[in-house]
PDB file of C-alpha atoms in Angstrom:
ATOM      1  CA  MET A 102       9.204 101.436 217.524  1.00 60.00           C
ATOM      2  CA  PRO A 103      11.789 104.297 218.254  1.00 68.00           C
ATOM      3  CA  THR A 104      10.271 107.766 217.409  1.00 86.00           C
ATOM      4  CA  THR A 105      13.349 109.635 217.563  1.00 94.00           C
ATOM      5  CA  SER A 106      16.656 108.857 215.402  1.00 96.00           C
ATOM      6  CA  LEU A 107      19.707 110.457 216.271  1.00 98.00           C
ATOM      7  CA  THR A 108      23.324 109.725 214.885  1.00 98.00           C
ATOM      8  CA  LEU A 109      26.558 110.461 216.658  1.00 98.00           C
ATOM      9  CA  ILE A 110      30.056 110.496 215.773  1.00 98.00           C
ATOM     10  CA  SER A 111      32.841 109.805 217.663  1.00 97.00           C
ATOM     11  CA  SER A 112      36.372 108.755 218.121  1.00 90.00           C
ATOM     12  CA  MET A 113      37.634 105.418 218.968  1.00 86.00           C
ATOM     13  CA  ALA A 114      38.387 106.513 222.749  1.00 86.00           C
ATOM     14  CA  THR A 115      34.787 106.439 223.743  1.00 93.00           C
ATOM     15  CA  LYS A 116      33.336 103.784 221.418  1.00 92.00           C
ATOM     16  CA  ALA A 117      32.783 100.969 223.999  1.00 91.00           C
ATOM     17  CA  LEU A 118      31.550 103.344 226.399  1.00 95.00           C
ATOM     18  CA  LEU A 119      29.099 105.158 224.181  1.00 97.00           C
ATOM     19  CA  ALA A 120      27.835 101.730 223.166  1.00 96.00           C
ATOM     20  CA  ASP A 121      26.808 101.305 226.839  1.00 96.00           C
ATOM     21  CA  LEU A 122      25.559 104.680 227.430  1.00 97.00           C
ATOM     22  CA  VAL A 123      23.367 104.193 224.414  1.00 97.00           C
ATOM     23  CA  ALA A 124      22.135 101.158 225.690  1.00 97.00           C
ATOM     24  CA  ALA A 125      21.284 102.652 229.042  1.00 97.00           C
ATOM     25  CA  TYR A 126      19.505 105.565 227.446  1.00 97.00           C
ATOM     26  CA  SER A 127      17.495 103.192 225.186  1.00 95.00           C
ATOM     27  CA  ALA A 128      16.294 101.580 228.285  1.00 94.00           C
ATOM     28  CA  GLN A 129      15.439 104.943 229.669  1.00 93.00           C
ATOM     29  CA  GLN A 130      13.997 106.323 226.700  1.00 94.00           C
ATOM     30  CA  PRO A 131      12.753 103.585 224.319  1.00 94.00           C
ATOM     31  CA  ASP A 132      11.046 106.170 221.929  1.00 94.00           C
ATOM     32  CA  THR A 133      14.462 107.321 221.079  1.00 95.00           C
ATOM     33  CA  MET A 134      17.233 105.546 219.119  1.00 95.00           C
ATOM     34  CA  VAL A 135      21.013 107.149 218.810  1.00 97.00           C
ATOM     35  CA  ALA A 136      23.394 105.246 216.169  1.00 97.00           C
ATOM     36  CA  VAL A 137      27.016 105.534 216.730  1.00 98.00           C
ATOM     37  CA  THR A 138      29.666 105.673 214.260  1.00 97.00           C
ATOM     38  CA  SER A 139      33.087 105.839 215.877  1.00 94.00           C
ATOM     39  CA  VAL A 140      36.191 106.553 213.731  1.00 90.00           C
ATOM     40  CA  GLY A 141      39.558 107.927 214.270  1.00 83.00           C
ATOM     41  CA  GLY A 142      39.389 111.262 215.944  1.00 87.00           C
ATOM     42  CA  VAL A 143      41.060 113.318 213.153  1.00 87.00           C
ATOM     43  CA  ASP A 144      38.798 111.665 210.544  1.00 91.00           C
ATOM     44  CA  ALA A 145      35.587 112.276 212.837  1.00 95.00           C
ATOM     45  CA  ALA A 146      36.635 116.020 212.776  1.00 95.00           C
ATOM     46  CA  LYS A 147      36.870 116.112 209.201  1.00 96.00           C
ATOM     47  CA  ARG A 148      33.573 114.517 208.228  1.00 97.00           C
ATOM     48  CA  VAL A 149      31.758 117.304 210.792  1.00 97.00           C
ATOM     49  CA  VAL A 150      33.731 119.694 208.906  1.00 97.00           C
ATOM     50  CA  ALA A 151      32.765 118.627 205.228  1.00 96.00           C
ATOM     51  CA  GLY A 152      29.215 118.664 206.264  1.00 93.00           C
ATOM     52  CA  GLU A 153      28.223 115.008 206.820  1.00 95.00           C
ATOM     53  CA  ALA A 154      24.888 115.223 208.535  1.00 94.00           C
ATOM     54  CA  PHE A 155      25.279 114.336 212.224  1.00 98.00           C
ATOM     55  CA  ASP A 156      23.089 115.253 215.344  1.00 98.00           C
ATOM     56  CA  ILE A 157      26.050 114.840 218.032  1.00 98.00           C
ATOM     57  CA  VAL A 158      29.767 114.900 217.817  1.00 98.00           C
ATOM     58  CA  ALA A 159      31.599 113.420 220.783  1.00 98.00           C
ATOM     59  CA  LEU A 160      35.434 114.184 220.852  1.00 97.00           C
ATOM     60  CA  ALA A 161      38.188 115.416 222.693  1.00 94.00           C
ATOM     61  CA  SER A 162      37.135 118.786 224.307  1.00 96.00           C
ATOM     62  CA  ASP A 163      39.770 120.638 222.105  1.00 94.00           C
ATOM     63  CA  ALA A 164      38.427 119.316 219.000  1.00 95.00           C
ATOM     64  CA  ILE A 165      35.027 120.067 220.020  1.00 98.00           C
ATOM     65  CA  GLU A 166      36.324 123.839 221.073  1.00 97.00           C
ATOM     66  CA  LYS A 167      37.789 124.093 217.403  1.00 97.00           C
ATOM     67  CA  LEU A 168      34.417 122.651 215.989  1.00 98.00           C
ATOM     68  CA  ALA A 169      32.459 125.041 218.014  1.00 98.00           C
ATOM     69  CA  ALA A 170      34.867 128.195 216.649  1.00 98.00           C
ATOM     70  CA  SER A 171      34.103 127.163 213.090  1.00 97.00           C
ATOM     71  CA  GLY A 172      30.599 127.094 213.415  1.00 97.00           C
ATOM     72  CA  HIS A 173      29.958 122.987 213.136  1.00 98.00           C
ATOM     73  CA  VAL A 174      29.058 122.554 216.645  1.00 98.00           C
ATOM     74  CA  ALA A 175      26.902 124.608 219.040  1.00 98.00           C
ATOM     75  CA  ALA A 176      28.959 125.821 221.695  1.00 97.00           C
ATOM     76  CA  ASP A 177      26.345 126.595 224.380  1.00 97.00           C
ATOM     77  CA  SER A 178      25.719 122.556 224.016  1.00 98.00           C
ATOM     78  CA  ARG A 179      28.937 121.287 224.894  1.00 98.00           C
ATOM     79  CA  THR A 180      28.815 118.665 227.404  1.00 98.00           C
ATOM     80  CA  ASP A 181      31.962 117.399 229.365  1.00 97.00           C
ATOM     81  CA  MET A 182      31.522 113.363 229.609  1.00 97.00           C
ATOM     82  CA  VAL A 183      34.618 111.837 231.174  1.00 97.00           C
ATOM     83  CA  ARG A 184      38.116 112.206 231.863  1.00 96.00           C
ATOM     84  CA  SER A 185      40.662 109.515 230.344  1.00 93.00           C
ATOM     85  CA  ALA A 186      44.125 109.166 231.714  1.00 93.00           C
ATOM     86  CA  VAL A 187      46.619 107.397 229.678  1.00 94.00           C
ATOM     87  CA  ALA A 188      47.775 103.989 230.274  1.00 95.00           C
ATOM     88  CA  VAL A 189      50.802 101.713 229.280  1.00 97.00           C
ATOM     89  CA  ALA A 190      50.748  98.304 227.937  1.00 98.00           C
ATOM     90  CA  VAL A 191      53.063  95.312 226.979  1.00 98.00           C
ATOM     91  CA  PRO A 192      52.560  92.038 225.031  1.00 98.00           C
ATOM     92  CA  ALA A 193      50.784  89.569 227.444  1.00 97.00           C
ATOM     93  CA  GLY A 194      53.578  87.625 229.218  1.00 96.00           C
ATOM     94  CA  THR A 195      56.753  89.670 228.353  1.00 97.00           C
ATOM     95  CA  PRO A 196      58.338  91.244 230.891  1.00 97.00           C
ATOM     96  CA  HIS A 197      56.866  94.454 233.033  1.00 97.00           C
ATOM     97  CA  PRO A 198      59.333  97.377 232.838  1.00 98.00           C
ATOM     98  CA  ASP A 199      59.313  99.727 235.797  1.00 97.00           C
ATOM     99  CA  ILE A 200      57.219 102.891 235.036  1.00 97.00           C
ATOM    100  CA  ALA A 201      56.952 104.271 238.677  1.00 97.00           C
ATOM    101  CA  THR A 202      58.641 107.465 238.151  1.00 97.00           C
ATOM    102  CA  GLU A 203      59.266 109.920 235.260  1.00 97.00           C
ATOM    103  CA  ALA A 204      63.031 108.599 235.112  1.00 97.00           C
ATOM    104  CA  ALA A 205      61.965 104.998 234.895  1.00 98.00           C
ATOM    105  CA  LEU A 206      59.440 105.505 232.269  1.00 98.00           C
ATOM    106  CA  LYS A 207      61.960 107.464 230.185  1.00 98.00           C
ATOM    107  CA  ALA A 208      64.511 104.381 230.833  1.00 98.00           C
ATOM    108  CA  ALA A 209      61.651 101.995 229.587  1.00 98.00           C
ATOM    109  CA  VAL A 210      60.994 103.733 226.557  1.00 98.00           C
ATOM    110  CA  LEU A 211      64.837 104.081 225.636  1.00 98.00           C
ATOM    111  CA  ALA A 212      65.210 100.439 226.129  1.00 98.00           C
ATOM    112  CA  ALA A 213      61.824  99.404 224.061  1.00 98.00           C
ATOM    113  CA  PRO A 214      62.482  97.872 220.570  1.00 98.00           C
ATOM    114  CA  THR A 215      59.338  99.180 219.288  1.00 98.00           C
ATOM    115  CA  LEU A 216      56.909 101.919 220.505  1.00 98.00           C
ATOM    116  CA  GLY A 217      53.171 102.708 219.614  1.00 97.00           C
ATOM    117  CA  TYR A 218      51.041 105.604 220.845  1.00 94.00           C
ATOM    118  CA  SER A 219      47.895 107.307 219.070  1.00 85.00           C
ATOM    119  CA  THR A 220      47.569 109.803 216.700  1.00 78.00           C
ATOM    120  CA  GLY A 221      44.904 111.518 218.820  1.00 77.00           C
ATOM    121  CA  PRO A 222      45.175 113.985 221.648  1.00 80.00           C
ATOM    122  CA  SER A 223      47.256 111.725 224.227  1.00 85.00           C
ATOM    123  CA  GLY A 224      49.738 110.805 221.179  1.00 88.00           C
ATOM    124  CA  VAL A 225      50.286 114.579 220.427  1.00 89.00           C
ATOM    125  CA  GLN A 226      51.207 115.187 224.276  1.00 92.00           C
ATOM    126  CA  LEU A 227      53.289 112.113 224.215  1.00 94.00           C
ATOM    127  CA  ALA A 228      55.372 113.296 221.144  1.00 95.00           C
ATOM    128  CA  LYS A 229      55.940 116.559 223.401  1.00 96.00           C
ATOM    129  CA  LEU A 230      56.935 114.764 226.484  1.00 97.00           C
ATOM    130  CA  PHE A 231      59.677 112.699 224.484  1.00 97.00           C
ATOM    131  CA  GLU A 232      60.730 115.871 222.837  1.00 97.00           C
ATOM    132  CA  ARG A 233      61.248 117.772 226.182  1.00 97.00           C
ATOM    133  CA  TRP A 234      63.117 114.585 227.015  1.00 98.00           C
ATOM    134  CA  GLY A 235      65.437 115.072 224.379  1.00 97.00           C
ATOM    135  CA  ILE A 236      65.038 111.638 222.938  1.00 98.00           C
ATOM    136  CA  ALA A 237      62.429 112.074 220.081  1.00 97.00           C
ATOM    137  CA  GLN A 238      65.086 111.580 217.246  1.00 97.00           C
ATOM    138  CA  GLN A 239      66.597 108.672 219.138  1.00 97.00           C
ATOM    139  CA  ILE A 240      63.344 106.916 219.350  1.00 98.00           C
ATOM    140  CA  ALA A 241      61.814 107.930 215.860  1.00 97.00           C
ATOM    141  CA  PRO A 242      62.811 104.619 214.098  1.00 97.00           C
ATOM    142  CA  ARG A 243      61.183 102.458 216.495  1.00 97.00           C
ATOM    143  CA  ILE A 244      57.719 104.191 216.462  1.00 96.00           C
ATOM    144  CA  VAL A 245      54.738 102.251 215.030  1.00 95.00           C
ATOM    145  CA  THR A 246      52.031 104.469 214.190  1.00 89.00           C
ATOM    146  CA  PRO A 247      48.552 102.908 214.197  1.00 88.00           C
ATOM    147  CA  PRO A 248      46.272 103.509 211.084  1.00 83.00           C
ATOM    148  CA  PRO A 249      43.438 105.932 212.020  1.00 71.00           C
ATOM    149  CA  GLY A 250      40.815 103.606 213.407  1.00 70.00           C
ATOM    150  CA  THR A 251      43.314 100.840 214.632  1.00 84.00           C
ATOM    151  CA  SER A 252      44.043 100.707 218.397  1.00 89.00           C
ATOM    152  CA  VAL A 253      47.495 100.539 219.730  1.00 95.00           C
ATOM    153  CA  ALA A 254      46.371  97.886 221.961  1.00 95.00           C
ATOM    154  CA  SER A 255      45.578  95.642 218.720  1.00 95.00           C
ATOM    155  CA  LEU A 256      49.206  96.206 217.962  1.00 97.00           C
ATOM    156  CA  ILE A 257      50.469  95.566 221.088  1.00 98.00           C
ATOM    157  CA  ALA A 258      48.470  92.018 220.965  1.00 97.00           C
ATOM    158  CA  LYS A 259      50.067  91.361 217.758  1.00 96.00           C
ATOM    159  CA  GLY A 260      53.419  91.937 218.865  1.00 96.00           C
ATOM    160  CA  GLU A 261      54.131  94.641 216.437  1.00 97.00           C
ATOM    161  CA  VAL A 262      54.727  97.337 219.503  1.00 98.00           C
ATOM    162  CA  ALA A 263      56.730  95.986 222.732  1.00 98.00           C
ATOM    163  CA  LEU A 264      55.565  99.344 224.835  1.00 98.00           C
ATOM    164  CA  GLY A 265      52.323 100.888 223.952  1.00 98.00           C
ATOM    165  CA  PHE A 266      50.514 104.125 225.274  1.00 97.00           C
ATOM    166  CA  GLN A 267      46.874 104.598 224.729  1.00 92.00           C
ATOM    167  CA  GLN A 268      43.870 106.011 226.878  1.00 88.00           C
ATOM    168  CA  LEU A 269      43.262 103.465 229.570  1.00 89.00           C
ATOM    169  CA  SER A 270      39.680 102.834 227.928  1.00 85.00           C
ATOM    170  CA  GLU A 271      41.020 101.466 224.537  1.00 86.00           C
ATOM    171  CA  MET A 272      43.205  99.220 226.792  1.00 90.00           C
ATOM    172  CA  THR A 273      40.667  97.891 229.314  1.00 85.00           C
ATOM    173  CA  GLY A 274      39.664  94.097 228.711  1.00 87.00           C
ATOM    174  CA  VAL A 275      41.867  93.855 225.572  1.00 93.00           C
ATOM    175  CA  PRO A 276      43.089  89.929 224.950  1.00 97.00           C
ATOM    176  CA  GLY A 277      46.727  89.417 224.613  1.00 98.00           C
ATOM    177  CA  ILE A 278      48.138  92.505 226.475  1.00 98.00           C
ATOM    178  CA  ASP A 279      49.087  93.508 229.927  1.00 97.00           C
ATOM    179  CA  VAL A 280      48.134  96.854 231.163  1.00 97.00           C
ATOM    180  CA  ILE A 281      51.139  97.581 233.456  1.00 96.00           C
ATOM    181  CA  GLY A 282      49.825 100.767 234.826  1.00 95.00           C
ATOM    182  CA  GLY A 283      49.190 104.768 233.996  1.00 94.00           C
ATOM    183  CA  LEU A 284      51.866 107.202 233.347  1.00 95.00           C
ATOM    184  CA  PRO A 285      53.685 108.657 236.636  1.00 95.00           C
ATOM    185  CA  GLU A 286      51.919 111.431 238.058  1.00 93.00           C
ATOM    186  CA  ALA A 287      54.543 114.228 237.092  1.00 94.00           C
ATOM    187  CA  VAL A 288      53.756 113.395 233.357  1.00 96.00           C
ATOM    188  CA  GLN A 289      50.218 111.581 233.241  1.00 94.00           C
ATOM    189  CA  ILE A 290      48.183 112.970 230.299  1.00 93.00           C
ATOM    190  CA  VAL A 291      44.587 113.285 231.034  1.00 94.00           C
ATOM    191  CA  THR A 292      41.901 113.954 228.107  1.00 93.00           C
ATOM    192  CA  THR A 293      38.658 115.396 228.496  1.00 95.00           C
ATOM    193  CA  PHE A 294      36.079 113.920 226.093  1.00 96.00           C
ATOM    194  CA  SER A 295      32.980 116.170 225.497  1.00 98.00           C
ATOM    195  CA  ALA A 296      30.157 115.958 223.195  1.00 98.00           C
ATOM    196  CA  ALA A 297      27.944 118.629 221.665  1.00 98.00           C
ATOM    197  CA  ARG A 298      24.908 119.249 219.215  1.00 98.00           C
ATOM    198  CA  ALA A 299      26.236 119.623 215.746  1.00 98.00           C
ATOM    199  CA  THR A 300      24.764 122.731 213.986  1.00 97.00           C
ATOM    200  CA  VAL A 301      23.216 120.914 211.105  1.00 96.00           C
ATOM    201  CA  SER A 302      20.998 118.828 213.518  1.00 97.00           C
ATOM    202  CA  THR A 303      17.403 119.521 213.411  1.00 96.00           C
ATOM    203  CA  GLN A 304      16.451 117.729 216.491  1.00 96.00           C
ATOM    204  CA  ALA A 305      17.827 120.096 219.100  1.00 97.00           C
ATOM    205  CA  GLY A 306      15.374 119.172 221.914  1.00 96.00           C
ATOM    206  CA  ALA A 307      16.170 115.354 221.311  1.00 97.00           C
ATOM    207  CA  VAL A 308      19.533 115.876 221.376  1.00 98.00           C
ATOM    208  CA  GLN A 309      19.650 118.134 224.651  1.00 97.00           C
ATOM    209  CA  GLY A 310      17.934 114.971 226.102  1.00 97.00           C
ATOM    210  CA  PHE A 311      20.558 112.676 225.478  1.00 98.00           C
ATOM    211  CA  LEU A 312      23.477 115.180 226.214  1.00 98.00           C
ATOM    212  CA  ASP A 313      21.774 115.659 229.585  1.00 98.00           C
ATOM    213  CA  PHE A 314      22.081 111.797 230.151  1.00 98.00           C
ATOM    214  CA  LEU A 315      25.598 111.865 229.183  1.00 97.00           C
ATOM    215  CA  ALA A 316      26.204 114.440 232.049  1.00 96.00           C
ATOM    216  CA  SER A 317      23.977 112.645 234.672  1.00 96.00           C
ATOM    217  CA  PRO A 318      25.298 111.322 237.976  1.00 95.00           C
ATOM    218  CA  HIS A 319      23.885 107.620 237.316  1.00 91.00           C
ATOM    219  CA  THR A 320      26.014 107.548 234.286  1.00 97.00           C
ATOM    220  CA  ALA A 321      29.230 107.609 236.723  1.00 97.00           C
ATOM    221  CA  ASP A 322      29.895 103.669 237.674  1.00 96.00           C
ATOM    222  CA  LEU A 323      29.423 102.939 233.948  1.00 95.00           C
ATOM    223  CA  LYS A 324      31.867 105.737 232.751  1.00 96.00           C
ATOM    224  CA  ARG A 325      34.469 104.068 235.627  1.00 94.00           C
ATOM    225  CA  ARG A 326      34.099 100.616 234.556  1.00 92.00           C
ATOM    226  CA  HIS A 327      35.365 101.865 231.128  1.00 91.00           C
ATOM    227  CA  GLY A 328      38.675 103.150 233.127  1.00 88.00           C
ATOM    228  CA  MET A 329      37.341 106.731 232.789  1.00 93.00           C
ATOM    229  CA  THR A 330      36.202 109.134 235.680  1.00 95.00           C
ATOM    230  CA  PRO A 331      33.168 111.569 235.217  1.00 97.00           C
ATOM    231  CA  ALA A 332      34.127 114.921 233.880  1.00 93.00           C
TER     232      ALA A 332
END
C-alpha cells in the first residue's frame, strides 16, 4: 500500500503524458501515489489561487511564473518538463491544405470555413499571429472556441472545425482527425510546460522526489512518444 499520497493539478495539454509518467513513477516508487486532476489551464490556475489544496501544479511555464510571483507555488521548485509545439489538423479524410510556408498557412486559414484553437498559451500566440497578419477581424466569425477542458481535436473529429490548431501532444492518436504537420518554422509556437510545488503542500520531500523524476533523462523517450521534447 502507498504510504505517501500526492495530488497534482495540470492543464489538458499534459494530461496523457502525466498519466504515463505517474505510472512509471509508481513502478519505481510503489510507496508513493500521485493523483492527477487535469482541467483547462486557466481553470487550474484559478483553483490554485483560490486555495484549493494540491501538492504539485503543472502548467505552461508562464502560468507557473505568475503563480510563483503571487506566492502560490515555490519558485525554487520550478521544474521544466517538456517543450510542446503546435500542430495543425483537419477532419480525417478531408483535403490537406498546404501549410509548408507562412504564406501557405495564411492562405489555408483564410480559406477554411471554420477554425479552432485552444484558449491556452498557444491560442493566445495564434491570435497575435492572426492580428499581425491583419486577418483577425476577417476570420473572427469563423472561429470555434472550445469550452474549457474540451480539446480542439475533438471538435475537428466531429466536423465542427475544418482547420484546427493545438499542441501536438493533444492531437496525437485522436481518432477522426488527420494531423497535417506543425506550423512553419518561421511562425512555430513552442510552449514549455513546468511543474512546481504548491506552497500549501506539507510534503516537500516527496514532491521534490517526483519533480526530480519528471526532469530525469530516462523519461525522455516517453515525452517524445507524446509528441513533446524534453525541456
